[in-house]
Short mmCIF file of C-alpha atoms and ligand atoms in Angstrom, two decimals:
data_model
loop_
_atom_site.label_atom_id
_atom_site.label_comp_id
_atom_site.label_asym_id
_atom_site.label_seq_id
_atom_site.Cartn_x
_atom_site.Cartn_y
_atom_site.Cartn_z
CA UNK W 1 0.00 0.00 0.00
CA UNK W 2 1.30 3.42 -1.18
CA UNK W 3 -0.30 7.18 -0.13
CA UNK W 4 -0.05 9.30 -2.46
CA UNK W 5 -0.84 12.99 -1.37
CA UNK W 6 -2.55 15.71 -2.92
CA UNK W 7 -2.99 19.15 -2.21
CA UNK W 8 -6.77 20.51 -2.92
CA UNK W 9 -8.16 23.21 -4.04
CA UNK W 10 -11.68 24.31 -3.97
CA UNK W 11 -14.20 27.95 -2.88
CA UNK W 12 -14.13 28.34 0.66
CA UNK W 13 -17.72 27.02 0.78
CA UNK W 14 -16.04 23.87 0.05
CA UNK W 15 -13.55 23.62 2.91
CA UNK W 16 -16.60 24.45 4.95
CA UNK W 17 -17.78 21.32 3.91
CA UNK W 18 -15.34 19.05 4.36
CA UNK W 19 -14.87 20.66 7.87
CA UNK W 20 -18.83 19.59 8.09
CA UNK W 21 -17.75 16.02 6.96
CA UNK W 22 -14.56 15.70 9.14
CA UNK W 23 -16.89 16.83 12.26
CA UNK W 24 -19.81 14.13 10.98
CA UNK W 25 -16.62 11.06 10.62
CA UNK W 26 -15.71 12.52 13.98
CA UNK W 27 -19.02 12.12 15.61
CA UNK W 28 -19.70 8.74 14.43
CA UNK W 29 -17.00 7.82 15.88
CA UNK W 30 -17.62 9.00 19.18
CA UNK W 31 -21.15 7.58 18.99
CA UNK W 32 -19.71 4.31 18.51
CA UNK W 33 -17.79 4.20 21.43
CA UNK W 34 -20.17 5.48 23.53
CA UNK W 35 -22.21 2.50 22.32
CA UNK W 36 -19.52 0.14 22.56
CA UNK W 37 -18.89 1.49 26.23
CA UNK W 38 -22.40 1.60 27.04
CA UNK W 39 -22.96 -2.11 26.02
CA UNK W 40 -20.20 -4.06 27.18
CA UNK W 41 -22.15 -6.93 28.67
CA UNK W 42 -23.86 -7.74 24.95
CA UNK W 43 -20.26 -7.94 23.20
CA UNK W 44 -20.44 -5.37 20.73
CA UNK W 45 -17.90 -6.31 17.76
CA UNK W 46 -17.19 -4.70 14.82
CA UNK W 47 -19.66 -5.77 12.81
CA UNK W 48 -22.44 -4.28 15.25
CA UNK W 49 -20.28 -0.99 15.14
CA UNK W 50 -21.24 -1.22 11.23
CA UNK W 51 -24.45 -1.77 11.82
CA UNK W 52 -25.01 0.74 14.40
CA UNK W 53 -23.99 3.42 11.29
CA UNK W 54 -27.10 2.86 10.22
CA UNK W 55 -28.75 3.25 13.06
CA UNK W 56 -27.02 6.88 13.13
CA UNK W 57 -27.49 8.16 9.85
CA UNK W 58 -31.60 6.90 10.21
CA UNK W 59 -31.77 9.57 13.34
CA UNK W 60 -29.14 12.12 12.50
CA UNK W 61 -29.98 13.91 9.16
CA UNK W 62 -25.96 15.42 9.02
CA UNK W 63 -25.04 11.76 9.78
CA UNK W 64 -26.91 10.39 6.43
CA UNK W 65 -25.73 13.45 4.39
CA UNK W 66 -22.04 11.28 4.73
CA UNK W 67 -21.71 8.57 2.08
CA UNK W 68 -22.42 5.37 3.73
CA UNK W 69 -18.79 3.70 3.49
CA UNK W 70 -17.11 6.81 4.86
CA UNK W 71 -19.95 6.30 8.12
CA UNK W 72 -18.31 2.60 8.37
CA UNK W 73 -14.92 3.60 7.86
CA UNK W 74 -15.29 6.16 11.10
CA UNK W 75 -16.84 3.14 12.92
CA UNK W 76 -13.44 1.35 12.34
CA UNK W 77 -11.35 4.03 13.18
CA UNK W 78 -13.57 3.43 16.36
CA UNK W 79 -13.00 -0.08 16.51
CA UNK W 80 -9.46 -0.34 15.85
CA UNK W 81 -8.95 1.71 18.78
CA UNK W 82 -10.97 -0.80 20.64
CA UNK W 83 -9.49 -3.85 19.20
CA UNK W 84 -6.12 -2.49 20.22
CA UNK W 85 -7.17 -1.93 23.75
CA UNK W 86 -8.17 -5.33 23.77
CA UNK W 87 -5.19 -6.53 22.63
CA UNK W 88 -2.78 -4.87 24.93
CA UNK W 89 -5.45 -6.21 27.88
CA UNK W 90 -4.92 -9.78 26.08
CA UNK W 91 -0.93 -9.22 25.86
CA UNK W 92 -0.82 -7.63 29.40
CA UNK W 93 0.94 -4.94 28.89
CA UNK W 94 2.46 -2.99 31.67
CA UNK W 95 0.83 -0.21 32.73
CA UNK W 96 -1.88 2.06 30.74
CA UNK W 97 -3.68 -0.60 28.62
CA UNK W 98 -4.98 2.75 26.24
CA UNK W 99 -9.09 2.62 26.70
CA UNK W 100 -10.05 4.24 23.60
CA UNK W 101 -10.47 8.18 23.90
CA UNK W 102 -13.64 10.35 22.77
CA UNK W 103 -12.07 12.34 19.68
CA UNK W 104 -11.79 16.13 20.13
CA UNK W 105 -9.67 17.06 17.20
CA UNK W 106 -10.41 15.27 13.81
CA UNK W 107 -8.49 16.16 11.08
CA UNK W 108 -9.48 14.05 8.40
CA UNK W 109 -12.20 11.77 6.64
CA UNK W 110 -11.70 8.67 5.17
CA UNK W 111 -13.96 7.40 1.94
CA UNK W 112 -13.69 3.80 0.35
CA UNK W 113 -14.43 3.07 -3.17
CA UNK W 114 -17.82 4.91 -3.34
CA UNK W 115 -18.92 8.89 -2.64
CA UNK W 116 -16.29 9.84 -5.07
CA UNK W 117 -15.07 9.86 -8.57
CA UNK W 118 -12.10 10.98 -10.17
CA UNK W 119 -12.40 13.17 -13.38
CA UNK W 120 -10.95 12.06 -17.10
CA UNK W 121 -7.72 13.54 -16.50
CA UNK W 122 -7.68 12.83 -13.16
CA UNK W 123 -6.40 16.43 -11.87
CA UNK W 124 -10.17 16.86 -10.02
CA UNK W 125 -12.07 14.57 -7.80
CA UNK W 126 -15.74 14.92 -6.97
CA UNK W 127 -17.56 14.00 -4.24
CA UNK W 128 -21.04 13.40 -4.41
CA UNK W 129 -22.65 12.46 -1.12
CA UNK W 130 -24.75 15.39 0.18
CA UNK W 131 -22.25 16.60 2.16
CA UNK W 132 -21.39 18.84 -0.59
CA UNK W 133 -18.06 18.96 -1.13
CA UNK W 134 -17.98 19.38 -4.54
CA UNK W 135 -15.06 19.12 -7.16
CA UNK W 136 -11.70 19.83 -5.95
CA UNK W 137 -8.31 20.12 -8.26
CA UNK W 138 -5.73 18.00 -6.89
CA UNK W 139 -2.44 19.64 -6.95
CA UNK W 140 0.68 18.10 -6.81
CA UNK W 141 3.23 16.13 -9.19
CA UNK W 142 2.19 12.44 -8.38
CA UNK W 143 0.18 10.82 -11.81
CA UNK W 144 -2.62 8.98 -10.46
CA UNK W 145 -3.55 7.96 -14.40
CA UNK W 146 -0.24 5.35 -14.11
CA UNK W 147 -3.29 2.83 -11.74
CA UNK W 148 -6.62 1.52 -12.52
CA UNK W 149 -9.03 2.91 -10.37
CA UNK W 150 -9.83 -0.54 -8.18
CA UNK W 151 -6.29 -0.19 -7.16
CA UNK W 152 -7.38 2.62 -5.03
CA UNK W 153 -8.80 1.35 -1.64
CA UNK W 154 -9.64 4.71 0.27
CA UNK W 155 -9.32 8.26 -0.09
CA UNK W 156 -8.77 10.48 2.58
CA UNK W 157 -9.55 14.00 2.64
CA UNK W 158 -7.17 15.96 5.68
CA UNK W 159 -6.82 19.25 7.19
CA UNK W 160 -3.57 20.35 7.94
CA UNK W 161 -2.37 23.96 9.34
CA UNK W 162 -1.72 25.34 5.59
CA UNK W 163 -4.84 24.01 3.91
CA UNK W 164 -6.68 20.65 2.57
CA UNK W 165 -5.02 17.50 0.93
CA UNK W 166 -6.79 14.75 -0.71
CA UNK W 167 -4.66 11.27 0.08
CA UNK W 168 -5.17 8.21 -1.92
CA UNK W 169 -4.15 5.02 -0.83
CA UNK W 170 -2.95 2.49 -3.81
CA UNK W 171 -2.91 -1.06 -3.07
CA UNK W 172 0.80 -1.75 -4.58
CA UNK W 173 3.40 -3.96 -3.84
CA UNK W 174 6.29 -1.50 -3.89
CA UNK W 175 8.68 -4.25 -3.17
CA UNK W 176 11.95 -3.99 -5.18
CA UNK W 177 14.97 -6.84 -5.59
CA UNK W 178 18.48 -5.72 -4.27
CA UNK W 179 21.38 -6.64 -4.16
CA UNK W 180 23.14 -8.35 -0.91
CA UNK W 181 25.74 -5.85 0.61
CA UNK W 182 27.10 -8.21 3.22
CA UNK W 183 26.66 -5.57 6.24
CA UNK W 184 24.77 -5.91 9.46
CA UNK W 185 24.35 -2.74 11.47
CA UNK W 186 23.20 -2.18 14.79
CA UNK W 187 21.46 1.63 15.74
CA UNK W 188 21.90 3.77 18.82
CA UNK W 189 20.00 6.75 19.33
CA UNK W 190 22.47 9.15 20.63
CA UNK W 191 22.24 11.58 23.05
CA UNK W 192 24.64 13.22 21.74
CA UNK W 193 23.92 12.49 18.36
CA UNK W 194 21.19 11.60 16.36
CA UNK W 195 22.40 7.94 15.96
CA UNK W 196 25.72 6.10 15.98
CA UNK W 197 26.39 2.42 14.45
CA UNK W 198 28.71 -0.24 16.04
CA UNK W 199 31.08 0.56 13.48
CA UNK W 200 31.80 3.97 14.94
CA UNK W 201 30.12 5.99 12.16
CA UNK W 202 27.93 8.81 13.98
CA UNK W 203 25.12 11.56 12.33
CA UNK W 204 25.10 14.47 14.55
CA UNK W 205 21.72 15.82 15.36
CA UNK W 206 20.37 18.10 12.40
CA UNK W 207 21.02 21.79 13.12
CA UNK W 208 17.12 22.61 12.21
CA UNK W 209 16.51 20.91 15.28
CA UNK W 210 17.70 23.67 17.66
CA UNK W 211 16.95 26.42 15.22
CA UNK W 212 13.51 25.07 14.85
CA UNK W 213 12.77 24.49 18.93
CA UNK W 214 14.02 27.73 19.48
CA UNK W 215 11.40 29.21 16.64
CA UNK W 216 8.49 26.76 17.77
CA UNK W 217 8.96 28.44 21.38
CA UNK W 218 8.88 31.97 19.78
CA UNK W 219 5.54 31.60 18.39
CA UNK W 220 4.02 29.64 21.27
CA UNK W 221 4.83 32.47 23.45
CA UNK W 222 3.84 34.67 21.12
CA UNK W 223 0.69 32.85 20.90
CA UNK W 224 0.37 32.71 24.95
CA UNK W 225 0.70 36.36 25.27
CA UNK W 226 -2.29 36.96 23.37
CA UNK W 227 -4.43 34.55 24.95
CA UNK W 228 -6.59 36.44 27.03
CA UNK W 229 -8.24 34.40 30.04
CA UNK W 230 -10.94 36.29 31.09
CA UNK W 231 -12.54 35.67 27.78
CA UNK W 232 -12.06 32.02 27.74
CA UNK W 233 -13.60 32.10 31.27
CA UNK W 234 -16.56 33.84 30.09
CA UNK W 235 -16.79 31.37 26.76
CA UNK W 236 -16.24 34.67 24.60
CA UNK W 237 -14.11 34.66 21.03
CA UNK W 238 -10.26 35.54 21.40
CA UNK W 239 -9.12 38.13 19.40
CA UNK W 240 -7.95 38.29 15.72
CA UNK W 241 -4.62 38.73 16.54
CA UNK W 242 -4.64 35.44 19.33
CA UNK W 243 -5.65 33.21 16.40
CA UNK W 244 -3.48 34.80 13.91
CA UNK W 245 -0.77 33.62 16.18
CA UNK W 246 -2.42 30.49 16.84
CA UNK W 247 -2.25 29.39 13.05
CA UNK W 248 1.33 31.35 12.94
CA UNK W 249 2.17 28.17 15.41
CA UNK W 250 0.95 25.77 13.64
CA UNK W 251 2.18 26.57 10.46
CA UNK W 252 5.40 26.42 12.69
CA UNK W 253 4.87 22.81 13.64
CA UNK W 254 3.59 21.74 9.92
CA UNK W 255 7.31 23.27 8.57
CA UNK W 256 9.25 21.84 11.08
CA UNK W 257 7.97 17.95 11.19
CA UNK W 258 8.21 18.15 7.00
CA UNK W 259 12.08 19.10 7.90
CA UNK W 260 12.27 16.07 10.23
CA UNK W 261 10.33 13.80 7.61
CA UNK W 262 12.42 14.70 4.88
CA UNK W 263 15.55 14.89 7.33
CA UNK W 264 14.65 11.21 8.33
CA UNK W 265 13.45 9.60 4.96
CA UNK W 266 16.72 10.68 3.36
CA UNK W 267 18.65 9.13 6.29
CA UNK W 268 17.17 5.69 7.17
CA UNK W 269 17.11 5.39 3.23
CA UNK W 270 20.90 5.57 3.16
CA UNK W 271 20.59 3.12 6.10
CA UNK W 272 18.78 0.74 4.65
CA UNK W 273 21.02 0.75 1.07
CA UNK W 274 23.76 0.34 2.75
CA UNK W 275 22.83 -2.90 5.10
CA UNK W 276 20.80 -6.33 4.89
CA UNK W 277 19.94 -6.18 8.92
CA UNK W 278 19.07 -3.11 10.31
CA UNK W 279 18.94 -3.67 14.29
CA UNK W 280 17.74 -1.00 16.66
CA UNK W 281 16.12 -0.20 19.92
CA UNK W 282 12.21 -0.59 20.43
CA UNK W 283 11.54 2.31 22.30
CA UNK W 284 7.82 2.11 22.25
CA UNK W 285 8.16 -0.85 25.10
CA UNK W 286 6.43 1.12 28.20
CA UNK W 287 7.67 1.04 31.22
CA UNK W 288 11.13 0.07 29.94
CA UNK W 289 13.09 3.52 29.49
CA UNK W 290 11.89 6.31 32.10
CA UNK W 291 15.09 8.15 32.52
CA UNK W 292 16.59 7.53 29.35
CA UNK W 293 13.45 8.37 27.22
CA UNK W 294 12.91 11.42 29.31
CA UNK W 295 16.49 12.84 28.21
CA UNK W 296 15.62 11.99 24.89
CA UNK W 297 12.53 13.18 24.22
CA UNK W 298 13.99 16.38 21.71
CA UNK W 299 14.63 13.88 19.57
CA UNK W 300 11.88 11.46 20.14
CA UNK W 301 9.35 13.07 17.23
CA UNK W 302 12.46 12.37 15.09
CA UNK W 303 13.44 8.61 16.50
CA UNK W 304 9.76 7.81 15.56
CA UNK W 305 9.74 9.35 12.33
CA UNK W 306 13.22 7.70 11.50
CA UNK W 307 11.72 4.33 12.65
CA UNK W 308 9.05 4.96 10.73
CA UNK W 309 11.22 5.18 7.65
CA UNK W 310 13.62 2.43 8.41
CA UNK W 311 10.46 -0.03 8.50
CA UNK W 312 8.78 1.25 4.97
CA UNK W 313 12.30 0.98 3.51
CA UNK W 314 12.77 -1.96 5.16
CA UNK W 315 10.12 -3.99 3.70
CA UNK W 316 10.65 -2.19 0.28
CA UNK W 317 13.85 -3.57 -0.71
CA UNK W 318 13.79 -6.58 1.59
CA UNK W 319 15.79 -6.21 4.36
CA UNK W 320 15.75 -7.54 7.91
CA UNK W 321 15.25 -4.33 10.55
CA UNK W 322 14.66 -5.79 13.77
CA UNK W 323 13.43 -3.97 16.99
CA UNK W 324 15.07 -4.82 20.28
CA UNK W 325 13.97 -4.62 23.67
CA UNK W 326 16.42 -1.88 25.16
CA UNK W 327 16.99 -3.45 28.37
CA UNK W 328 20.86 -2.47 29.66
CA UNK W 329 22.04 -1.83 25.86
CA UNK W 330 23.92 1.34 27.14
CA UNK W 331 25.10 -0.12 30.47
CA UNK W 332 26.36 -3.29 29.26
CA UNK W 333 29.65 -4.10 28.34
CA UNK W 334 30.21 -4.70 24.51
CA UNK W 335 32.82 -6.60 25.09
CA UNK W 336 32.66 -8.90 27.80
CA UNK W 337 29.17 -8.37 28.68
CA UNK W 338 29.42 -7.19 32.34
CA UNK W 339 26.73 -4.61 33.75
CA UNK W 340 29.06 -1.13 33.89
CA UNK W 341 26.04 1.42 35.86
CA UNK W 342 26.75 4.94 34.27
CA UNK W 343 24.79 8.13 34.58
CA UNK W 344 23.16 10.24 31.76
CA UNK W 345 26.10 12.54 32.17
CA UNK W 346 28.25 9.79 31.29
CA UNK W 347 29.78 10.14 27.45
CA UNK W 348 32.38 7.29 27.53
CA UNK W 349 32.13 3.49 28.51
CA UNK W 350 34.93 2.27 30.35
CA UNK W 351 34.72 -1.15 31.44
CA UNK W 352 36.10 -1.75 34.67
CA UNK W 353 36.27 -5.88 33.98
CA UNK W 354 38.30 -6.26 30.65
CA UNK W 355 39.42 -2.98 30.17
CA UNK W 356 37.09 -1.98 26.81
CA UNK W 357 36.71 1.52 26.46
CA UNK W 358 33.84 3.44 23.67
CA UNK W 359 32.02 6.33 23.16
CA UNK W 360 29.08 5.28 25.26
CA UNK W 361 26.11 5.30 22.59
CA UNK W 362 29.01 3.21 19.78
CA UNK W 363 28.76 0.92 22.64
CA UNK W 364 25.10 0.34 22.67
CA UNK W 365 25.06 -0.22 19.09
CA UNK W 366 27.12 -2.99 19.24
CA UNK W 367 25.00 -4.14 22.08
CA UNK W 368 21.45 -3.38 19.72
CA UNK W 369 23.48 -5.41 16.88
CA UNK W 370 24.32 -8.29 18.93
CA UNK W 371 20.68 -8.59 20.69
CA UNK W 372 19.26 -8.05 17.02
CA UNK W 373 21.16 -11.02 15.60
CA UNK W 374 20.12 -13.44 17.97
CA UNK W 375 16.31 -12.69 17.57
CA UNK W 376 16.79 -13.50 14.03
CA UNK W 377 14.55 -16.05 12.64
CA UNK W 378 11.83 -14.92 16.05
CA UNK W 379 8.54 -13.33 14.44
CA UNK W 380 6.91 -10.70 15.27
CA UNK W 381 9.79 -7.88 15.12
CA UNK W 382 6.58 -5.03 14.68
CA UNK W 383 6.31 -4.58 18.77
CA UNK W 384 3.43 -1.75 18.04
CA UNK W 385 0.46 -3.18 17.77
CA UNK W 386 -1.61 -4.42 14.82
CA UNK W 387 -0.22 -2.40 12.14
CA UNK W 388 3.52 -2.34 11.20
CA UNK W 389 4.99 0.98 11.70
CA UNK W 390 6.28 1.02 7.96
CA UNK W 391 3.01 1.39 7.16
CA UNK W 392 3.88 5.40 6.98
CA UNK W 393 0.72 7.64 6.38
CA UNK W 394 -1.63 4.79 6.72
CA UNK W 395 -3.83 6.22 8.91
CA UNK W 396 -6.51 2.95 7.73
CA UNK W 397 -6.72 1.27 11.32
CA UNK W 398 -4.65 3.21 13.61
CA UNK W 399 -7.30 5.21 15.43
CA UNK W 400 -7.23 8.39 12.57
CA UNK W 401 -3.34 8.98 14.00
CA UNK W 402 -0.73 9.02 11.73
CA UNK W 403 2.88 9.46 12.05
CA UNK W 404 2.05 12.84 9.13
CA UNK W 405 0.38 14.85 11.50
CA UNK W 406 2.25 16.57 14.33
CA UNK W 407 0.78 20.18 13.64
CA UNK W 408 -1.37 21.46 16.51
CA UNK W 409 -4.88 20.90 15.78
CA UNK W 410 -6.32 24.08 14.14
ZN1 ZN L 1 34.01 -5.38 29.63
#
């Protein structure tokens, strides 16, 4: 499955619509779990989520103006978020097991095959539920004329911070033949850089980081400062100016994770030519890295991102990226294996027992590389839930998140 992404364009009536159509995909959604939550006891599955749709759109006349696949599509954003809290219960998974969450902020709506139709040259889509949407021009360089149209499963329609895009989801194998390059590589992220291999070889943390933090901060204190209080105690409108900031912010955000997508694409791509067995740590185990994920978390958005990328490319060209549990990967010993206890402050590993000394986060890698290699041949190297994390942009079952959107909801 590939996403191709679109920038539309349309009259503002029409943005007004698909606002209307977000909020409808939104509220279905909600009512589902509410209906899931409020009948437990008679095992409500995902085929009575479907069902219920109906139900919805027969009492709500905005609910029936949505095209009838995009209703059951919003029930299984609903129960994909329910399926995974299951799971986790299932798996026992320390700590919060994730009870789905009433949605607040939608940002997009997802259609199947029906409710839409592309037009001969397939620059314009049209929607025609009675949602009225309309015909919008799809702007960007992609060629959607090189698929047939069955090929395309579901078409999403997103807000983001500098307009609407229209993303279509191709069923494609992308997978392409390579050749063996005899290398194995094991992935630290670095504190002090962004990552560093066992070999030695280290990327230093992308200057637009700092710049960017530094910016974000700007404009969310700009944004602060004209918040006024009183009026949001009294349920009045901020001013113009609070929610030119506002979208000043987000704009912000929408610049800066394109930087770290583009920043991390172009890096774990490099990774991935370069290797046959990509080992790293799997940071999304809970409960597992307090301290250490705390003094990373600058970087986290990027780690993810990067992750992210290293899967897709991963499964692309066919190679073997494995996620290990980081238990002790920067305390051990990569040599000898003994437990050397260092602090965060820490740079160097110096190993007391044989005498091996490394820059501390080289040392982990060797450590990731060496736990990767013997899970090899183990299943189940996706440790986040039911969807690989390669699956980049496929926001299908993953509770309308996706790894895209990290601008502040408008
Ligand atoms: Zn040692």
């Amino acid at each position: 499955m590939i996403v191709y992404e679109f920038k539309v364009k349309g009259k503002n009536q029409q943005y007004r619509a698909i606002d209307e159509a977000i909020l409808t995909s939104q509220f279905i959604q909600n009512k589902c779990l509410r209906y899931w939550m409020d009948n437990k006891d008679s095992k409500v599955d995902k085929y009575a989520l479907n069902k219920y749709c109906a139900v919805l759109a027969a009492e709500f006349p905005f609910a029936d103006e949505l095209n009838s696949m995009a209703r059951q599509s919003a029930a299984e954003r609903c129960w994909s978020a329910i399926a995974r809290f299951y799971d986790n219960c299932k798996k026992k998974v320390k700590g919060k097991k994730g009870f789905p969450k009433f949605k607040k902020n939608c940002r997009s709506v997802e259609y199947k095959s029906t409710g839409w139709k592309l037009s001969e040259t397939r620059k314009a889509i049209t929607f025609s539920d009675k949602k009225g949407i309309g015909t919008l021009k799809l702007k960007g360089t992609y060629d959607l004329n090189y698929f047939c149209l069955k090929q395309i499963k579901r078409v999403r329609l997103v807000r983001r911070a500098d307009g609407y895009y229209a993303q279509f989801a191709i069923d494609v194998d992308g997978r392409i033949e390579t050749q063996p390059t005899n290398q194995v590589v094991g992935i630290d992220l670095g504190l002090k850089y962004f990552i560093a291999d066992n070999k030695g070889n280290v990327e230093p943390s992308p200057q637009f980081y700092r710049k960017s933090q530094r910016q974000l901060n700007r404009a969310n204190r700009q944004k602060s400062q004209k918040f006024s209080p009183e009026k949001h105690k009294a349920k009045l409108q901020q001013s113009n100016n609070y929610h030119k900031a506002r979208i000043r912010y987000a704009r912000k955000h929408l610049r800066v994770s394109r930087q770290r997508k583009e920043y991390c694409k172009r890096l774990a791509y490099s990774v991935i030519q370069s290797n046959d067995l990509v080992a790293y740590e799997d940071l999304n185990v809970k409960g597992l890295v307090h301290n250490r994920h705390l003094a990373k978390s600058i970087s986290d958005a990027g780690w993810y991102t990067f992750r992210s990328w290293l899967e897709y490319f991963g499964h692309k060209y066919g190679k073997v990226t494995i996620a290990v549990p980081p238990h002790n990967t920067s305390q051990n010993c990569a040599n000898c294996g003994e437990k050397v206890q260092k602090s965060l402050s820490t740079r160097t590993h110096v190993c007391p027992h044989c005498g091996f000394q490394e820059d501390r986060d080289i040392n982990a890698a060797i450590n990731i590389l060496r736990r990767g290699l013997a899970t090899v041949g183990h299943t189940g190297t996706y440790a986040t839930g039911d969807l690989p994390s390669w699956a980049v942009g496929v926001t299908l079952l993953s509770n309308g998140k996706s790894v895209n959107v990290e601008s502040p909801p408008l």
